[in-house]
PDB file of C-alpha atoms in Angstrom:
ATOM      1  CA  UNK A   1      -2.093  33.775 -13.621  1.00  0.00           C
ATOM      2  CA  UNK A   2      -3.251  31.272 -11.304  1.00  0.00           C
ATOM      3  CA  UNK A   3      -1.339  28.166 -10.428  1.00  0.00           C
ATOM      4  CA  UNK A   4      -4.169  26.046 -12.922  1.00  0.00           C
ATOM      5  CA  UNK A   5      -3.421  28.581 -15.782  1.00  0.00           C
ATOM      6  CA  UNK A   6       0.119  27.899 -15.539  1.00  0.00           C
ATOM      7  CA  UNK A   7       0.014  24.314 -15.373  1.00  0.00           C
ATOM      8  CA  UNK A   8      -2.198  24.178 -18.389  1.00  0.00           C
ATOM      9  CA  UNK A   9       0.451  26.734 -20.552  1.00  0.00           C
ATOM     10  CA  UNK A  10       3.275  24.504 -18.922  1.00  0.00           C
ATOM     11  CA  UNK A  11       1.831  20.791 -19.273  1.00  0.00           C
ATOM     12  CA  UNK A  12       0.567  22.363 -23.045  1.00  0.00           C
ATOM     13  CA  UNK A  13       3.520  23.928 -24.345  1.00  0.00           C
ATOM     14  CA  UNK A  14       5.217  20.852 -26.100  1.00  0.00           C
ATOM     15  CA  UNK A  15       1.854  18.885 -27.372  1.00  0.00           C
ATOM     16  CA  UNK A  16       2.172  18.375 -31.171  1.00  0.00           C
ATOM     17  CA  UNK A  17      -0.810  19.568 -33.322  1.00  0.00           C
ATOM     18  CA  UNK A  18      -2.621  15.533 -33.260  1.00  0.00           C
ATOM     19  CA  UNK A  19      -2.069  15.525 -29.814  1.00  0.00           C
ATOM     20  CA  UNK A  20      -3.238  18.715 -28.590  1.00  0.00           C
ATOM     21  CA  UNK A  21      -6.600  17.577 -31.247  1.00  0.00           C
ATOM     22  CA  UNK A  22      -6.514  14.368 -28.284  1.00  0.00           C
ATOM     23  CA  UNK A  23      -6.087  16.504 -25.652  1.00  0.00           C
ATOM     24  CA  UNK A  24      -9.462  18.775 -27.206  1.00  0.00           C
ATOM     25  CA  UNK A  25     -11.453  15.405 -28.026  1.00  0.00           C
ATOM     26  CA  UNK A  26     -10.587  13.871 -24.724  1.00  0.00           C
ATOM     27  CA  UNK A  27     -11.913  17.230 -23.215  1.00  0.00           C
ATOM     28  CA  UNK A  28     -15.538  16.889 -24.360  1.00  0.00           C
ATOM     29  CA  UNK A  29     -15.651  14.196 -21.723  1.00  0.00           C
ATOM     30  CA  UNK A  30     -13.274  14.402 -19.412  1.00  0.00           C
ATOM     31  CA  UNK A  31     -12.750  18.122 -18.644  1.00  0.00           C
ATOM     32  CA  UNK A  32      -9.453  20.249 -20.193  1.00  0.00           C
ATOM     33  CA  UNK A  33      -7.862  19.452 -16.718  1.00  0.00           C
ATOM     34  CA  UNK A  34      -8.017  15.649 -16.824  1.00  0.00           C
ATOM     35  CA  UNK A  35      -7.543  15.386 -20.329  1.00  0.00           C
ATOM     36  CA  UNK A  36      -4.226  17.738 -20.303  1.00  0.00           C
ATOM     37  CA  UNK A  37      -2.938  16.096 -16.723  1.00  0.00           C
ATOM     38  CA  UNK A  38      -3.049  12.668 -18.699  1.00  0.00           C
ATOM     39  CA  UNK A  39      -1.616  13.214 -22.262  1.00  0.00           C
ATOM     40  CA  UNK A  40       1.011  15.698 -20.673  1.00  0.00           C
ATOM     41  CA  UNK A  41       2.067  13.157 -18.021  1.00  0.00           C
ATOM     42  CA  UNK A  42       4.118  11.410 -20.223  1.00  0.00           C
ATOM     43  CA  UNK A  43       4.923   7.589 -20.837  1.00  0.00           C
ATOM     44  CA  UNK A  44       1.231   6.587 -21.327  1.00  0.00           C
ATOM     45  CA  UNK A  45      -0.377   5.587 -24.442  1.00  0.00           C
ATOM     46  CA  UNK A  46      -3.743   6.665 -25.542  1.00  0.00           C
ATOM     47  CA  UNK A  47      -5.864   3.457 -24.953  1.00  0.00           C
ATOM     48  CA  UNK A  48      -4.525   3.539 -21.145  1.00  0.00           C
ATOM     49  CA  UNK A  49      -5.634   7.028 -21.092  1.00  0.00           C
ATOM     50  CA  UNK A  50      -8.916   6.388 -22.510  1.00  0.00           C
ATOM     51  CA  UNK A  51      -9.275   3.468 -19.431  1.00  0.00           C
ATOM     52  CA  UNK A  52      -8.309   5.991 -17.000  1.00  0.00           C
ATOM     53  CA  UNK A  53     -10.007   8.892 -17.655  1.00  0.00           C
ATOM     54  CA  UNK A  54     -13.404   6.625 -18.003  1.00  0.00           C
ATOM     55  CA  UNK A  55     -12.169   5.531 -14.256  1.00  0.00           C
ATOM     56  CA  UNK A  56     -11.681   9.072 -13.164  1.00  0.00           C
ATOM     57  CA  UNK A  57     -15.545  10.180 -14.133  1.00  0.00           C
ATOM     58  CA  UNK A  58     -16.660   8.020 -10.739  1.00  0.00           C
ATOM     59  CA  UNK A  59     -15.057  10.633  -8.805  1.00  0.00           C
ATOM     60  CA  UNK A  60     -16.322  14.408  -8.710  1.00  0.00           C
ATOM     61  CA  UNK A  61     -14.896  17.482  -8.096  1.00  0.00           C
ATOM     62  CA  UNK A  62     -11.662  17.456  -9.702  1.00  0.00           C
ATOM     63  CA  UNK A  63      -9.138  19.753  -9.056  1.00  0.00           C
ATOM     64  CA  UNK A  64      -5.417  20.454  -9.462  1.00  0.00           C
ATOM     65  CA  UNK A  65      -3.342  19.330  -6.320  1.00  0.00           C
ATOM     66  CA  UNK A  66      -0.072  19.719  -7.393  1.00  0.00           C
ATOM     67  CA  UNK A  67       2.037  19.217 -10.096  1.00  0.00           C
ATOM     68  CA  UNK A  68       5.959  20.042 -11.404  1.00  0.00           C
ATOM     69  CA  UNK A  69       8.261  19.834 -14.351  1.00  0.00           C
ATOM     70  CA  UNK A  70      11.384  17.942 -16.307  1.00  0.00           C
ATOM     71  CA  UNK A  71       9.669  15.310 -15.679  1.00  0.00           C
ATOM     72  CA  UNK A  72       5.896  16.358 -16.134  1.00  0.00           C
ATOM     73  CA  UNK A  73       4.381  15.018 -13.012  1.00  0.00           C
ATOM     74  CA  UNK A  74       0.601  15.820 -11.885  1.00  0.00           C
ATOM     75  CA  UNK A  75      -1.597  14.467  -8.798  1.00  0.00           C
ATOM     76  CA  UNK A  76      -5.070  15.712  -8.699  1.00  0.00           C
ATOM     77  CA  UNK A  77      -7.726  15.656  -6.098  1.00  0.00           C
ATOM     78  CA  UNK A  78     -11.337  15.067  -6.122  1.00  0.00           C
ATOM     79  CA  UNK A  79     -14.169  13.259  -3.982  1.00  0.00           C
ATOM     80  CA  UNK A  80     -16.247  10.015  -3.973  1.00  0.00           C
ATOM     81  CA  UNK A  81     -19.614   9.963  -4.337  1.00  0.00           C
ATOM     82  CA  UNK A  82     -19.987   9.694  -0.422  1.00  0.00           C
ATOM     83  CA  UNK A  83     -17.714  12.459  -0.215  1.00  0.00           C
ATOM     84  CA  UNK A  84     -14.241  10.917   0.961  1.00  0.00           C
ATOM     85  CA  UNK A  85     -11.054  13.032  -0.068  1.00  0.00           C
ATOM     86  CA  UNK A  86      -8.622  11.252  -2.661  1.00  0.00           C
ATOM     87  CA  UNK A  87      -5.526  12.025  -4.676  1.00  0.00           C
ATOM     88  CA  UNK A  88      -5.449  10.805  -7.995  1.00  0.00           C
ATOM     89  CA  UNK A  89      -1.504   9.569  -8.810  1.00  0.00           C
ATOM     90  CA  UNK A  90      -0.882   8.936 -12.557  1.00  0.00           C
ATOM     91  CA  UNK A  91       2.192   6.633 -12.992  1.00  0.00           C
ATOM     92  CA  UNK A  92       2.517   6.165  -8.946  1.00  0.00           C
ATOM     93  CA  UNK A  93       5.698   5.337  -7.311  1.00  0.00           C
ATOM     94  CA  UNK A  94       6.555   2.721  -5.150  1.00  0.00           C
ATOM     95  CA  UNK A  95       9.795   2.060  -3.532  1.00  0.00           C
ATOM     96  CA  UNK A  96      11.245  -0.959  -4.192  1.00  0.00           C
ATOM     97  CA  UNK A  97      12.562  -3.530  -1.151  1.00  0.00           C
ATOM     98  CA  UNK A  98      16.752  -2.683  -1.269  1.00  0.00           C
ATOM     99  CA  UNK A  99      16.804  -6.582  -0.122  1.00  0.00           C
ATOM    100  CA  UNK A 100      15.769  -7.186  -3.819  1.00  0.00           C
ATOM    101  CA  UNK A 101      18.289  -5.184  -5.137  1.00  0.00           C
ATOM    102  CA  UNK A 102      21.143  -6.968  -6.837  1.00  0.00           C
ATOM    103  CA  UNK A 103      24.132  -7.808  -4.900  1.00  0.00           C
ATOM    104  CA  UNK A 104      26.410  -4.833  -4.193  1.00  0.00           C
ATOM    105  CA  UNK A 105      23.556  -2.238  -5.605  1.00  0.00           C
ATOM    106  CA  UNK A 106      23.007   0.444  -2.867  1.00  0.00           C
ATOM    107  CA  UNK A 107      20.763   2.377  -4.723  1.00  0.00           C
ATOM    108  CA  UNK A 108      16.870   2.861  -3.412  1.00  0.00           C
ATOM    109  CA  UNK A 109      14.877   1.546  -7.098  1.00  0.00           C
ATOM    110  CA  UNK A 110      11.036   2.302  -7.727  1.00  0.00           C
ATOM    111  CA  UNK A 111       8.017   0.510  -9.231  1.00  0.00           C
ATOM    112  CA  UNK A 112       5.445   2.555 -11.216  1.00  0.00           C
ATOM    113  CA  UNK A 113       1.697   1.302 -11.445  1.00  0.00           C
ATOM    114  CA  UNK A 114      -0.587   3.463 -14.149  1.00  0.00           C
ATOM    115  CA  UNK A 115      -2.549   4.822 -11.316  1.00  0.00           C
ATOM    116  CA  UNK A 116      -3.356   5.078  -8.165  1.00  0.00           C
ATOM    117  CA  UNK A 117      -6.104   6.350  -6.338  1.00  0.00           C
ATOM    118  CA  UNK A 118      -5.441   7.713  -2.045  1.00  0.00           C
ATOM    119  CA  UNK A 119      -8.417   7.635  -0.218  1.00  0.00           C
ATOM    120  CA  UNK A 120      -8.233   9.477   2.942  1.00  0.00           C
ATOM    121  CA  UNK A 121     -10.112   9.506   5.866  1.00  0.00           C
ATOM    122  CA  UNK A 122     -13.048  12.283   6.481  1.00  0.00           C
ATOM    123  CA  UNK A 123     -12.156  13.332  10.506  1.00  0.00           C
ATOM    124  CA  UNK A 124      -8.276  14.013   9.258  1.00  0.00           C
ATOM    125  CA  UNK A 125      -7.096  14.715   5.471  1.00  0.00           C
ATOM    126  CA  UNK A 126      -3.167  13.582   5.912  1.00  0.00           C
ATOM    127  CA  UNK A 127      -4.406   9.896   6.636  1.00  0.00           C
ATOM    128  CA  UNK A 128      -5.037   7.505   4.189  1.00  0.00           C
ATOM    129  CA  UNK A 129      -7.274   4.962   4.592  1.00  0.00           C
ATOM    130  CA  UNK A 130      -6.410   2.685   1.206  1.00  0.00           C
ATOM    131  CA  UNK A 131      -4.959   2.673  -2.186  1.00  0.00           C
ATOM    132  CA  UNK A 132      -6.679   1.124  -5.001  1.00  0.00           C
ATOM    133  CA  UNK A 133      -3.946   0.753  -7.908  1.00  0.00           C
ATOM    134  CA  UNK A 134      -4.081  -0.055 -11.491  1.00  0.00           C
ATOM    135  CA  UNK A 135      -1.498  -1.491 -14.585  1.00  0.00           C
ATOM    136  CA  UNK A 136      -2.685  -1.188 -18.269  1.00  0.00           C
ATOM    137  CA  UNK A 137      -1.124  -3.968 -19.493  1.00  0.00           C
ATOM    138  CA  UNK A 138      -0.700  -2.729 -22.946  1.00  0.00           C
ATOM    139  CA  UNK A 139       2.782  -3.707 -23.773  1.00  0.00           C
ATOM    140  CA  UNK A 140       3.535  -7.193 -25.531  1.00  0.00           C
ATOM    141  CA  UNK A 141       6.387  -8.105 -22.641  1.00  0.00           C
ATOM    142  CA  UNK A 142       3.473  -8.273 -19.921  1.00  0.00           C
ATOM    143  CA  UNK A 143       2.457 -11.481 -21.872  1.00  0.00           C
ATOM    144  CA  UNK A 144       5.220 -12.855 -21.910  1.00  0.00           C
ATOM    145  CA  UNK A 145       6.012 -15.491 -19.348  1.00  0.00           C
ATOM    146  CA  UNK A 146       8.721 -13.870 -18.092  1.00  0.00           C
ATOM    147  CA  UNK A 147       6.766 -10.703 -17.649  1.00  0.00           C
ATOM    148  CA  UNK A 148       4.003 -12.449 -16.075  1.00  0.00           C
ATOM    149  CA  UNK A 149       6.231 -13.907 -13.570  1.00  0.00           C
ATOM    150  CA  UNK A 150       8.175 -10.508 -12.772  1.00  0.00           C
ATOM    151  CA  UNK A 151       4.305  -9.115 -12.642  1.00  0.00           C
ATOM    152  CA  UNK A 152       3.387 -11.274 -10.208  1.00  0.00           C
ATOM    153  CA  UNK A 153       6.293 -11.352  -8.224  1.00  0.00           C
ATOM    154  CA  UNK A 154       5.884  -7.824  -7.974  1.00  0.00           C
ATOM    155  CA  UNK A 155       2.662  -7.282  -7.019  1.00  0.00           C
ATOM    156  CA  UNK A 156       3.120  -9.400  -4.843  1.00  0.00           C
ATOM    157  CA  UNK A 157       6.051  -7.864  -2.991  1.00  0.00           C
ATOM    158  CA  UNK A 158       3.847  -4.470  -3.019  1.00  0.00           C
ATOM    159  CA  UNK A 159       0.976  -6.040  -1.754  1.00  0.00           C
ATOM    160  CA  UNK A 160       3.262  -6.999   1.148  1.00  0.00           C
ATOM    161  CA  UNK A 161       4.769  -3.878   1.876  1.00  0.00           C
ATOM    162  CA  UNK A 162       2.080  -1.308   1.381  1.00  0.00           C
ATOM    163  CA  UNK A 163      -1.120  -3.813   1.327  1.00  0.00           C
ATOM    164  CA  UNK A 164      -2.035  -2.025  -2.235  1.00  0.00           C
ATOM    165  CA  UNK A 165      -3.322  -4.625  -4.251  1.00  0.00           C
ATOM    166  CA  UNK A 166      -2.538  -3.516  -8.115  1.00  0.00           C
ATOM    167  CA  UNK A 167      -5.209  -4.507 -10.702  1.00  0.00           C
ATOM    168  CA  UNK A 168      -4.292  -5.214 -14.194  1.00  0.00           C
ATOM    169  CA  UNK A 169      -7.044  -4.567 -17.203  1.00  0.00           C
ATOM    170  CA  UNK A 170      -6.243  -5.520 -21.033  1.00  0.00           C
ATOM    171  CA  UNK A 171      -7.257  -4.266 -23.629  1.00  0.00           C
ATOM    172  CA  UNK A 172      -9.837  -6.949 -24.156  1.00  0.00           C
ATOM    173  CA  UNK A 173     -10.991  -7.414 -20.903  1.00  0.00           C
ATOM    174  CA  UNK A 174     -11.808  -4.142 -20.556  1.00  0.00           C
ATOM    175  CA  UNK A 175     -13.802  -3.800 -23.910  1.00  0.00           C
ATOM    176  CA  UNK A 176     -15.893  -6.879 -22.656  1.00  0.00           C
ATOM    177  CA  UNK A 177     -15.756  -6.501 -18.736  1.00  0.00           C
ATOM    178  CA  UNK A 178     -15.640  -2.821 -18.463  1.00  0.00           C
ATOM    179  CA  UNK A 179     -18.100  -2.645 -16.011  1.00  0.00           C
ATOM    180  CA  UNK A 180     -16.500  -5.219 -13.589  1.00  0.00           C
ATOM    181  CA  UNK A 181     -13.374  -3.174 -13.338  1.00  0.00           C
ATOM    182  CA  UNK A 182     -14.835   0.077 -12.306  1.00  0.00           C
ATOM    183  CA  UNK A 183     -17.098  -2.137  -9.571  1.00  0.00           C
ATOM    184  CA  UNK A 184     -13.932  -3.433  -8.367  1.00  0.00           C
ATOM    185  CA  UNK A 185     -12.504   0.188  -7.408  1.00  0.00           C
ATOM    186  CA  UNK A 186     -16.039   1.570  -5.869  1.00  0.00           C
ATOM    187  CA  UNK A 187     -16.162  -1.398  -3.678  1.00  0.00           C
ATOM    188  CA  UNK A 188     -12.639  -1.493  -2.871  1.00  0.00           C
ATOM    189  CA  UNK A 189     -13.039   2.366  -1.585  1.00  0.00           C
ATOM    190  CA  UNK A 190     -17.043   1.329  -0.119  1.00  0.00           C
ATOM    191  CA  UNK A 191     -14.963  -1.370   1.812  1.00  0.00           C
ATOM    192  CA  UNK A 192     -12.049   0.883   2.731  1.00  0.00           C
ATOM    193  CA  UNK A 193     -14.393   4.138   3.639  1.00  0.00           C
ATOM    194  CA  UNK A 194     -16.761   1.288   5.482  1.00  0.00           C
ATOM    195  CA  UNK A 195     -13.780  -0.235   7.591  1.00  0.00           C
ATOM    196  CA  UNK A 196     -12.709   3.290   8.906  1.00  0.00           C
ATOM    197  CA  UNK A 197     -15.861   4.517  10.057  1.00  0.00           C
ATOM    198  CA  UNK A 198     -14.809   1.861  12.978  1.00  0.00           C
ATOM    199  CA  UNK A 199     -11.208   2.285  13.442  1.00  0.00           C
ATOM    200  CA  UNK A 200      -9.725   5.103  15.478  1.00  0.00           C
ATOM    201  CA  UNK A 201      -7.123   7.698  13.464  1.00  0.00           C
ATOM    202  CA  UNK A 202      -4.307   6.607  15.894  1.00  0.00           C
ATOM    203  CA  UNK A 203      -5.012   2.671  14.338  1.00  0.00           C
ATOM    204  CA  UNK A 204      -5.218   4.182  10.782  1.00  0.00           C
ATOM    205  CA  UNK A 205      -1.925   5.836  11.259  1.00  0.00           C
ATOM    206  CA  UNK A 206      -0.155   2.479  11.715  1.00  0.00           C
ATOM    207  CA  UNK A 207      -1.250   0.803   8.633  1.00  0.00           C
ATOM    208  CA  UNK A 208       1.269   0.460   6.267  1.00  0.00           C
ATOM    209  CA  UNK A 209      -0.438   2.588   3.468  1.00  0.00           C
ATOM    210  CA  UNK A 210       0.429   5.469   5.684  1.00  0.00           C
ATOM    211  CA  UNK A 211       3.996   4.236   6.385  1.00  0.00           C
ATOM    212  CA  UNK A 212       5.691   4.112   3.160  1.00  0.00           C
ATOM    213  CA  UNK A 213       9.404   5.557   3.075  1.00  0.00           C
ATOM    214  CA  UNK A 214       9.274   7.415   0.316  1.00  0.00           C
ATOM    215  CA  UNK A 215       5.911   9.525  -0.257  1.00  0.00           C
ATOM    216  CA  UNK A 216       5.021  10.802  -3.850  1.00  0.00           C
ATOM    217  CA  UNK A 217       6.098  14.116  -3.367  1.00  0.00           C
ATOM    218  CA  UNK A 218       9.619  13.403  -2.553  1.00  0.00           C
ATOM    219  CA  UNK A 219      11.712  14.165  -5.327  1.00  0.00           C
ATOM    220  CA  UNK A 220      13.699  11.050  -6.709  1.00  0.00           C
ATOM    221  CA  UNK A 221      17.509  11.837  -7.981  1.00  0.00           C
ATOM    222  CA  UNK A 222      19.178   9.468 -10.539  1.00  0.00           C
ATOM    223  CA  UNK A 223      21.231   7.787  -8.283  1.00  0.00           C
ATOM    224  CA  UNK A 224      18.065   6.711  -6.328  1.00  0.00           C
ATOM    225  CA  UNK A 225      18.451   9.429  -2.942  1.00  0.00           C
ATOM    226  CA  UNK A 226      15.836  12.086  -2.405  1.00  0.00           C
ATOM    227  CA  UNK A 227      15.882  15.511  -2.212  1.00  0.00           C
ATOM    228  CA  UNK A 228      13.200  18.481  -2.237  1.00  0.00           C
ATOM    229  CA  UNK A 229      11.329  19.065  -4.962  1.00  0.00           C
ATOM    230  CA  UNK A 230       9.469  21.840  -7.078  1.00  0.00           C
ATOM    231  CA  UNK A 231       6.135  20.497  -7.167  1.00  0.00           C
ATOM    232  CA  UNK A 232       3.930  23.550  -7.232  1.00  0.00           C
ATOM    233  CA  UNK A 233       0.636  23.422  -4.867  1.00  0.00           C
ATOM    234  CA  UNK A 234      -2.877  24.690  -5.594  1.00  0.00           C
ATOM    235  CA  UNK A 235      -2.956  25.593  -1.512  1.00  0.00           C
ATOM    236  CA  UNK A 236      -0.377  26.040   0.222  1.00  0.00           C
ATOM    237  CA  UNK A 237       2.290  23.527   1.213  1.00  0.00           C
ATOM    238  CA  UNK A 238       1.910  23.723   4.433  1.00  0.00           C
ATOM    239  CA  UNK A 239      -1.304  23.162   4.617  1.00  0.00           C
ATOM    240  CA  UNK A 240      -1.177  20.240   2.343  1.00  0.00           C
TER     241      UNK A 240
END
């Protein structure tokens, strides 16, 4: 059985009968792999999925990078048009500043954006060259003004550590502005992509996209250290 098989079976096993029929209409569009690598993700509701995997159909050649278990976590790879490698992060993690962290607290915290999408460079596949990120805000506390506030605040304090700017789309912006959103992430990477082309890898290497303490594939225990993990690798991990 081959490492896709498996993740299929495994990602498949526990989807009730309506949402494996989600999984099967989401398929007719989207592919069994993207369809199955968003509803068995976990913590994302169906009209976020529906925004991402319209998102994900700018990009070709999707594949399985890696994925693991308890919890269901997936990253898959694909191309841009122009052919520039990217990881696709459902539910990204972002460490969270331990200055911010309440007085006393010594545990490392995370923030999770819906998704994110790594674009690396062409000349050398381990650097990134920019992160567009997006929130669904689908839940009633992100309009409230306490929510926008924490929002902002924390967007903010991601944009300044990592220089990802995180884009939020609502439901009814995105049934009238569709469009406008996907525009936003192919010129974001047709900037990015553009920029590097003039920028030597030793330069790329510095910026902070490619400095973050705690990568994706670290494994995150509950009081907040890290520790390997069993994410399971279409190639192998060394080579990854």
């Amino acid at each position: 059985m081959t490492v896709v098989q498996r993740f299929l079976d495994q990602f498949g096993q526990n989807f009730s009968k309506k949402k494996q029929k989600k999984v099967t209409s989401l398929s007719r569009s989207s592919g069994r792999l993207v369809s199955t690598a968003l509803y068995g993700g976990g913590r994302t509701s169906d009209p976020e999925i529906q925004v991402i995997a319209t998102l994900l159909r700018e990009f070709r050649d999707i594949e399985l990078y890696a994925f693991k278990l308890k919890p269901n976590k997936v990253i898959l790879k694909a191309k841009t048009q122009d052919g520039y490698p990217v990881l696709i992060h459902p539910q990204y993690r972002i460490p969270k500043p331990m200055r911010l962290n309440g007085k006393n607290a010594k545990r490392q915290f995370y923030w999770y954006v819906d998704l994110a999408v790594e674009i690396y460079d062409k000349r050398d596949e381990s650097v990134v060259i920019g992160i567009w990120a997006m929130e669904y805000d689908g839940c009633a506390e992100h309009f409230t003004e306490s929510g926008i506030k924490s929002d902002r605040f924390r967007d903010m304090v991601i944009n300044t550590e990592t220089d990802i700017v995180n884009v939020h789309i609502t439901k009814e912006h995105w049934a009238s502005y569709q469009n406008e959103y996907t525009t936003n992430m192919l010129r974001f990477i047709e900037r990015r992509t553009r920029d590097a082309t003039f920028m030597s890898l030793s330069d790329l290497k510095l910026r902070d996209v490619n400095l973050m303490s705690s990568p994706e594939l670290e494994f995150v225990n509950e009081n907040g250290t890290l520790r390997a993990t069993s994410w399971e690798f279409t190639v192998p991990e060394e080579n990854t």
